[in-house]
């Protein structure tokens, strides 16, 4: 079965993590980073999760999973090492139209989470369809090494200039032509070297040639 790639906005959505171990902790952090309303369902928590719960960073239900526990949730991530719980959670989610990911057995759920590198609003992802997590991790490390924090900063700058261009260039085709010419290999080479100010200057120079002032 072929996956359909998608970036999901879950801000304010009720999301459930089943499990209280180290893997569950990572999933809780990623959901919180996406501004979800997180609940953890587990009889026990790691020390780190317990500290986060003490600070009221998520809701906590201190018990094992039982059928019916998924009611009202938009998304569930199952991070347990119990195959019976994994299968039961996936089955209940499927029956109720809930998005579900089973961490160690992604084929049980209806979505998977790719390896990712985040630089500000720039998100780079790698997926092997669950066939080789080790390869996905290796490729993620290569991406992380090749795309530093300067790319996130540069993206914010491009968004600013993009707003200016919308007022100067009437059509999306004109703007597309500008960006195709402006973001060239020279710009990318400067970014790879961390020379973000010089890259921004080149974009500003190109923009000024069509009447935009910095």
PDB file of C-alpha atoms in Angstrom:
ATOM      1  CA  UNK A   1       0.000   0.000   0.000  1.00  0.00           C
ATOM      2  CA  UNK A   2       1.342   3.419  -0.987  1.00  0.00           C
ATOM      3  CA  UNK A   3       1.316   6.233   1.564  1.00  0.00           C
ATOM      4  CA  UNK A   4       0.012   9.713   0.773  1.00  0.00           C
ATOM      5  CA  UNK A   5       2.362  12.340   2.280  1.00  0.00           C
ATOM      6  CA  UNK A   6       0.680  15.082   4.284  1.00  0.00           C
ATOM      7  CA  UNK A   7       1.525  17.749   6.871  1.00  0.00           C
ATOM      8  CA  UNK A   8      -1.208  17.755   9.517  1.00  0.00           C
ATOM      9  CA  UNK A   9      -2.264  20.769  11.584  1.00  0.00           C
ATOM     10  CA  UNK A  10      -3.232  19.542  15.054  1.00  0.00           C
ATOM     11  CA  UNK A  11      -3.097  22.749  17.060  1.00  0.00           C
ATOM     12  CA  UNK A  12      -5.844  22.581  19.676  1.00  0.00           C
ATOM     13  CA  UNK A  13      -6.815  19.026  18.695  1.00  0.00           C
ATOM     14  CA  UNK A  14      -7.239  16.357  21.374  1.00  0.00           C
ATOM     15  CA  UNK A  15      -4.477  13.788  20.896  1.00  0.00           C
ATOM     16  CA  UNK A  16      -3.829  10.652  22.952  1.00  0.00           C
ATOM     17  CA  UNK A  17      -0.559   8.858  23.642  1.00  0.00           C
ATOM     18  CA  UNK A  18      -0.994   5.305  24.925  1.00  0.00           C
ATOM     19  CA  UNK A  19       2.101   4.362  26.910  1.00  0.00           C
ATOM     20  CA  UNK A  20       4.341   6.044  29.438  1.00  0.00           C
ATOM     21  CA  UNK A  21       7.876   5.060  28.459  1.00  0.00           C
ATOM     22  CA  UNK A  22      10.740   6.846  26.733  1.00  0.00           C
ATOM     23  CA  UNK A  23       9.226   6.463  23.259  1.00  0.00           C
ATOM     24  CA  UNK A  24       5.921   7.837  24.515  1.00  0.00           C
ATOM     25  CA  UNK A  25       7.840  10.764  25.996  1.00  0.00           C
ATOM     26  CA  UNK A  26       9.294  11.655  22.596  1.00  0.00           C
ATOM     27  CA  UNK A  27       5.862  11.475  21.023  1.00  0.00           C
ATOM     28  CA  UNK A  28       4.347  13.672  23.721  1.00  0.00           C
ATOM     29  CA  UNK A  29       7.032  16.303  23.125  1.00  0.00           C
ATOM     30  CA  UNK A  30       6.427  16.316  19.371  1.00  0.00           C
ATOM     31  CA  UNK A  31       2.665  16.654  19.835  1.00  0.00           C
ATOM     32  CA  UNK A  32       3.124  19.493  22.312  1.00  0.00           C
ATOM     33  CA  UNK A  33       5.469  21.216  19.872  1.00  0.00           C
ATOM     34  CA  UNK A  34       2.611  21.091  17.350  1.00  0.00           C
ATOM     35  CA  UNK A  35       0.352  22.747  19.983  1.00  0.00           C
ATOM     36  CA  UNK A  36      -1.940  19.735  20.390  1.00  0.00           C
ATOM     37  CA  UNK A  37      -3.979  19.123  23.539  1.00  0.00           C
ATOM     38  CA  UNK A  38      -2.220  15.968  24.775  1.00  0.00           C
ATOM     39  CA  UNK A  39      -3.462  13.214  27.043  1.00  0.00           C
ATOM     40  CA  UNK A  40      -1.279  10.301  28.180  1.00  0.00           C
ATOM     41  CA  UNK A  41      -2.912   6.988  29.055  1.00  0.00           C
ATOM     42  CA  UNK A  42      -0.642   4.677  31.038  1.00  0.00           C
ATOM     43  CA  UNK A  43      -0.479   3.077  34.497  1.00  0.00           C
ATOM     44  CA  UNK A  44       3.057   4.454  34.922  1.00  0.00           C
ATOM     45  CA  UNK A  45       5.226   7.291  33.632  1.00  0.00           C
ATOM     46  CA  UNK A  46       8.955   7.779  33.203  1.00  0.00           C
ATOM     47  CA  UNK A  47      10.537  10.320  35.522  1.00  0.00           C
ATOM     48  CA  UNK A  48      10.651  12.880  32.712  1.00  0.00           C
ATOM     49  CA  UNK A  49       6.994  12.418  31.830  1.00  0.00           C
ATOM     50  CA  UNK A  50       6.051  12.556  35.502  1.00  0.00           C
ATOM     51  CA  UNK A  51       7.840  15.899  35.808  1.00  0.00           C
ATOM     52  CA  UNK A  52       6.076  17.210  32.701  1.00  0.00           C
ATOM     53  CA  UNK A  53       2.753  16.066  34.105  1.00  0.00           C
ATOM     54  CA  UNK A  54       3.522  17.768  37.405  1.00  0.00           C
ATOM     55  CA  UNK A  55       3.933  20.979  35.408  1.00  0.00           C
ATOM     56  CA  UNK A  56       0.535  20.273  33.811  1.00  0.00           C
ATOM     57  CA  UNK A  57       1.926  20.100  30.296  1.00  0.00           C
ATOM     58  CA  UNK A  58      -0.538  17.315  29.439  1.00  0.00           C
ATOM     59  CA  UNK A  59      -3.527  15.476  30.885  1.00  0.00           C
ATOM     60  CA  UNK A  60      -2.845  12.135  32.508  1.00  0.00           C
ATOM     61  CA  UNK A  61      -5.068   9.070  32.839  1.00  0.00           C
ATOM     62  CA  UNK A  62      -3.331   6.626  35.189  1.00  0.00           C
ATOM     63  CA  UNK A  63      -4.623   3.261  34.011  1.00  0.00           C
ATOM     64  CA  UNK A  64      -4.088   0.610  31.333  1.00  0.00           C
ATOM     65  CA  UNK A  65      -5.860   0.952  27.978  1.00  0.00           C
ATOM     66  CA  UNK A  66      -9.391  -0.414  27.714  1.00  0.00           C
ATOM     67  CA  UNK A  67     -11.753  -0.450  24.764  1.00  0.00           C
ATOM     68  CA  UNK A  68     -13.626   2.845  24.590  1.00  0.00           C
ATOM     69  CA  UNK A  69     -10.706   4.966  25.808  1.00  0.00           C
ATOM     70  CA  UNK A  70     -10.223   6.571  22.394  1.00  0.00           C
ATOM     71  CA  UNK A  71     -13.587   8.333  22.401  1.00  0.00           C
ATOM     72  CA  UNK A  72     -13.354  12.044  21.641  1.00  0.00           C
ATOM     73  CA  UNK A  73      -9.762  12.000  20.414  1.00  0.00           C
ATOM     74  CA  UNK A  74      -8.709  13.254  16.984  1.00  0.00           C
ATOM     75  CA  UNK A  75      -5.445  11.300  16.882  1.00  0.00           C
ATOM     76  CA  UNK A  76      -3.815   8.524  18.890  1.00  0.00           C
ATOM     77  CA  UNK A  77      -0.225   7.313  19.068  1.00  0.00           C
ATOM     78  CA  UNK A  78       0.287   3.899  20.613  1.00  0.00           C
ATOM     79  CA  UNK A  79       3.760   3.562  22.134  1.00  0.00           C
ATOM     80  CA  UNK A  80       3.609   0.342  24.123  1.00  0.00           C
ATOM     81  CA  UNK A  81       5.521  -2.931  23.867  1.00  0.00           C
ATOM     82  CA  UNK A  82       2.333  -4.980  24.307  1.00  0.00           C
ATOM     83  CA  UNK A  83       1.177  -6.433  20.949  1.00  0.00           C
ATOM     84  CA  UNK A  84      -2.354  -7.018  22.254  1.00  0.00           C
ATOM     85  CA  UNK A  85      -2.717  -3.375  23.280  1.00  0.00           C
ATOM     86  CA  UNK A  86      -1.232  -2.224  19.972  1.00  0.00           C
ATOM     87  CA  UNK A  87      -3.715  -4.276  17.970  1.00  0.00           C
ATOM     88  CA  UNK A  88      -6.677  -3.271  20.136  1.00  0.00           C
ATOM     89  CA  UNK A  89      -5.880   0.435  19.901  1.00  0.00           C
ATOM     90  CA  UNK A  90      -5.429   0.219  16.124  1.00  0.00           C
ATOM     91  CA  UNK A  91      -8.704  -1.689  15.754  1.00  0.00           C
ATOM     92  CA  UNK A  92     -10.710   0.780  17.858  1.00  0.00           C
ATOM     93  CA  UNK A  93      -9.200   3.716  15.970  1.00  0.00           C
ATOM     94  CA  UNK A  94     -10.066   2.152  12.611  1.00  0.00           C
ATOM     95  CA  UNK A  95     -13.636   1.432  13.680  1.00  0.00           C
ATOM     96  CA  UNK A  96     -14.143   5.018  14.842  1.00  0.00           C
ATOM     97  CA  UNK A  97     -12.342   6.940  12.109  1.00  0.00           C
ATOM     98  CA  UNK A  98      -9.518   8.100  14.378  1.00  0.00           C
ATOM     99  CA  UNK A  99      -6.024   8.753  13.091  1.00  0.00           C
ATOM    100  CA  UNK A 100      -3.709   6.156  14.640  1.00  0.00           C
ATOM    101  CA  UNK A 101      -0.013   5.397  14.639  1.00  0.00           C
ATOM    102  CA  UNK A 102       1.459   2.313  16.285  1.00  0.00           C
ATOM    103  CA  UNK A 103       5.094   3.198  16.794  1.00  0.00           C
ATOM    104  CA  UNK A 104       6.788  -0.198  16.465  1.00  0.00           C
ATOM    105  CA  UNK A 105       4.236  -1.685  14.052  1.00  0.00           C
ATOM    106  CA  UNK A 106       3.262   1.156  11.678  1.00  0.00           C
ATOM    107  CA  UNK A 107       1.298  -1.163   9.391  1.00  0.00           C
ATOM    108  CA  UNK A 108      -1.304  -1.572  12.135  1.00  0.00           C
ATOM    109  CA  UNK A 109      -2.217   2.112  12.080  1.00  0.00           C
ATOM    110  CA  UNK A 110      -3.382   4.393   9.291  1.00  0.00           C
ATOM    111  CA  UNK A 111      -0.486   6.858   9.351  1.00  0.00           C
ATOM    112  CA  UNK A 112       3.247   6.849  10.013  1.00  0.00           C
ATOM    113  CA  UNK A 113       5.563   9.603  11.216  1.00  0.00           C
ATOM    114  CA  UNK A 114       8.609  10.220   8.990  1.00  0.00           C
ATOM    115  CA  UNK A 115      12.092  10.987  10.243  1.00  0.00           C
ATOM    116  CA  UNK A 116      12.406  14.746  10.188  1.00  0.00           C
ATOM    117  CA  UNK A 117      14.734  17.720  10.326  1.00  0.00           C
ATOM    118  CA  UNK A 118      13.161  21.025  11.342  1.00  0.00           C
ATOM    119  CA  UNK A 119      14.783  24.390  10.790  1.00  0.00           C
ATOM    120  CA  UNK A 120      12.275  27.041  11.809  1.00  0.00           C
ATOM    121  CA  UNK A 121       9.358  26.612   9.419  1.00  0.00           C
ATOM    122  CA  UNK A 122      11.460  24.517   7.057  1.00  0.00           C
ATOM    123  CA  UNK A 123      10.582  20.851   7.509  1.00  0.00           C
ATOM    124  CA  UNK A 124      12.536  18.094   5.750  1.00  0.00           C
ATOM    125  CA  UNK A 125      11.233  14.550   6.068  1.00  0.00           C
ATOM    126  CA  UNK A 126      12.393  11.063   5.134  1.00  0.00           C
ATOM    127  CA  UNK A 127      10.244   7.956   4.980  1.00  0.00           C
ATOM    128  CA  UNK A 128      11.088   4.407   3.951  1.00  0.00           C
ATOM    129  CA  UNK A 129       7.518   3.181   4.363  1.00  0.00           C
ATOM    130  CA  UNK A 130       8.573   1.406   7.534  1.00  0.00           C
ATOM    131  CA  UNK A 131      10.945  -0.862   5.600  1.00  0.00           C
ATOM    132  CA  UNK A 132      14.167   0.474   7.103  1.00  0.00           C
ATOM    133  CA  UNK A 133      14.107   2.843  10.086  1.00  0.00           C
ATOM    134  CA  UNK A 134      17.917   2.649  10.183  1.00  0.00           C
ATOM    135  CA  UNK A 135      18.196   3.999   6.630  1.00  0.00           C
ATOM    136  CA  UNK A 136      15.661   6.723   7.412  1.00  0.00           C
ATOM    137  CA  UNK A 137      17.713   7.730  10.440  1.00  0.00           C
ATOM    138  CA  UNK A 138      20.935   7.812   8.421  1.00  0.00           C
ATOM    139  CA  UNK A 139      19.348   9.987   5.729  1.00  0.00           C
ATOM    140  CA  UNK A 140      17.909  12.278   8.395  1.00  0.00           C
ATOM    141  CA  UNK A 141      21.388  12.734   9.843  1.00  0.00           C
ATOM    142  CA  UNK A 142      22.728  13.644   6.402  1.00  0.00           C
ATOM    143  CA  UNK A 143      19.962  16.202   5.932  1.00  0.00           C
ATOM    144  CA  UNK A 144      20.627  17.656   9.395  1.00  0.00           C
ATOM    145  CA  UNK A 145      24.300  18.050   8.537  1.00  0.00           C
ATOM    146  CA  UNK A 146      23.543  19.681   5.188  1.00  0.00           C
ATOM    147  CA  UNK A 147      20.817  22.082   6.261  1.00  0.00           C
ATOM    148  CA  UNK A 148      21.678  24.199   9.286  1.00  0.00           C
ATOM    149  CA  UNK A 149      19.689  26.764  11.218  1.00  0.00           C
ATOM    150  CA  UNK A 150      20.511  29.425   8.633  1.00  0.00           C
ATOM    151  CA  UNK A 151      17.947  27.861   6.293  1.00  0.00           C
ATOM    152  CA  UNK A 152      15.157  28.590   8.745  1.00  0.00           C
ATOM    153  CA  UNK A 153      16.319  32.192   9.114  1.00  0.00           C
ATOM    154  CA  UNK A 154      16.562  32.581   5.353  1.00  0.00           C
ATOM    155  CA  UNK A 155      13.046  31.192   4.914  1.00  0.00           C
ATOM    156  CA  UNK A 156      11.683  33.907   7.223  1.00  0.00           C
ATOM    157  CA  UNK A 157      13.483  36.490   5.107  1.00  0.00           C
ATOM    158  CA  UNK A 158      12.056  35.042   1.889  1.00  0.00           C
ATOM    159  CA  UNK A 159       8.559  35.264   3.342  1.00  0.00           C
ATOM    160  CA  UNK A 160       9.100  38.967   4.015  1.00  0.00           C
ATOM    161  CA  UNK A 161      10.284  39.613   0.464  1.00  0.00           C
ATOM    162  CA  UNK A 162       7.445  37.461  -0.879  1.00  0.00           C
ATOM    163  CA  UNK A 163       4.951  39.880   0.674  1.00  0.00           C
ATOM    164  CA  UNK A 164       6.669  42.783  -1.058  1.00  0.00           C
ATOM    165  CA  UNK A 165       6.675  40.965  -4.387  1.00  0.00           C
ATOM    166  CA  UNK A 166       2.935  40.362  -4.210  1.00  0.00           C
ATOM    167  CA  UNK A 167       2.456  44.118  -4.371  1.00  0.00           C
ATOM    168  CA  UNK A 168       4.911  44.536  -7.257  1.00  0.00           C
ATOM    169  CA  UNK A 169       4.204  41.564  -9.508  1.00  0.00           C
ATOM    170  CA  UNK A 170       0.603  41.104 -10.543  1.00  0.00           C
ATOM    171  CA  UNK A 171       0.501  37.398 -11.298  1.00  0.00           C
ATOM    172  CA  UNK A 172       1.723  34.253  -9.591  1.00  0.00           C
ATOM    173  CA  UNK A 173       3.509  33.311 -12.818  1.00  0.00           C
ATOM    174  CA  UNK A 174       5.602  36.492 -12.669  1.00  0.00           C
ATOM    175  CA  UNK A 175       6.473  35.818  -9.034  1.00  0.00           C
ATOM    176  CA  UNK A 176       7.354  32.222  -9.834  1.00  0.00           C
ATOM    177  CA  UNK A 177       9.724  33.389 -12.584  1.00  0.00           C
ATOM    178  CA  UNK A 178      11.397  35.810 -10.174  1.00  0.00           C
ATOM    179  CA  UNK A 179      12.010  33.161  -7.517  1.00  0.00           C
ATOM    180  CA  UNK A 180      13.223  30.632 -10.070  1.00  0.00           C
ATOM    181  CA  UNK A 181      15.899  33.075 -11.177  1.00  0.00           C
ATOM    182  CA  UNK A 182      16.658  34.577  -7.751  1.00  0.00           C
ATOM    183  CA  UNK A 183      17.139  31.359  -5.771  1.00  0.00           C
ATOM    184  CA  UNK A 184      19.940  29.905  -7.836  1.00  0.00           C
ATOM    185  CA  UNK A 185      22.925  27.719  -7.096  1.00  0.00           C
ATOM    186  CA  UNK A 186      24.968  30.724  -5.961  1.00  0.00           C
ATOM    187  CA  UNK A 187      22.395  31.513  -3.272  1.00  0.00           C
ATOM    188  CA  UNK A 188      22.251  27.892  -2.134  1.00  0.00           C
ATOM    189  CA  UNK A 189      26.056  27.705  -2.019  1.00  0.00           C
ATOM    190  CA  UNK A 190      26.137  30.733   0.302  1.00  0.00           C
ATOM    191  CA  UNK A 191      23.560  29.112   2.578  1.00  0.00           C
ATOM    192  CA  UNK A 192      25.517  25.876   2.738  1.00  0.00           C
ATOM    193  CA  UNK A 193      28.489  27.956   3.907  1.00  0.00           C
ATOM    194  CA  UNK A 194      26.345  29.706   6.516  1.00  0.00           C
ATOM    195  CA  UNK A 195      26.725  33.070   4.737  1.00  0.00           C
ATOM    196  CA  UNK A 196      23.094  34.071   5.190  1.00  0.00           C
ATOM    197  CA  UNK A 197      23.623  37.842   5.081  1.00  0.00           C
ATOM    198  CA  UNK A 198      25.283  37.588   1.683  1.00  0.00           C
ATOM    199  CA  UNK A 199      22.465  35.365   0.413  1.00  0.00           C
ATOM    200  CA  UNK A 200      19.882  37.887   1.612  1.00  0.00           C
ATOM    201  CA  UNK A 201      21.809  40.713  -0.040  1.00  0.00           C
ATOM    202  CA  UNK A 202      21.698  38.895  -3.379  1.00  0.00           C
ATOM    203  CA  UNK A 203      17.936  38.461  -3.101  1.00  0.00           C
ATOM    204  CA  UNK A 204      17.515  42.120  -2.145  1.00  0.00           C
ATOM    205  CA  UNK A 205      19.608  43.137  -5.133  1.00  0.00           C
ATOM    206  CA  UNK A 206      17.459  41.049  -7.456  1.00  0.00           C
ATOM    207  CA  UNK A 207      14.292  42.485  -5.919  1.00  0.00           C
ATOM    208  CA  UNK A 208      15.531  46.069  -6.173  1.00  0.00           C
ATOM    209  CA  UNK A 209      15.996  45.591  -9.917  1.00  0.00           C
ATOM    210  CA  UNK A 210      12.206  45.464 -10.243  1.00  0.00           C
ATOM    211  CA  UNK A 211      11.650  48.484  -8.021  1.00  0.00           C
ATOM    212  CA  UNK A 212      11.409  46.951  -4.546  1.00  0.00           C
ATOM    213  CA  UNK A 213      13.290  48.871  -1.848  1.00  0.00           C
ATOM    214  CA  UNK A 214      14.786  47.170   1.198  1.00  0.00           C
TER     215      UNK A 214
END
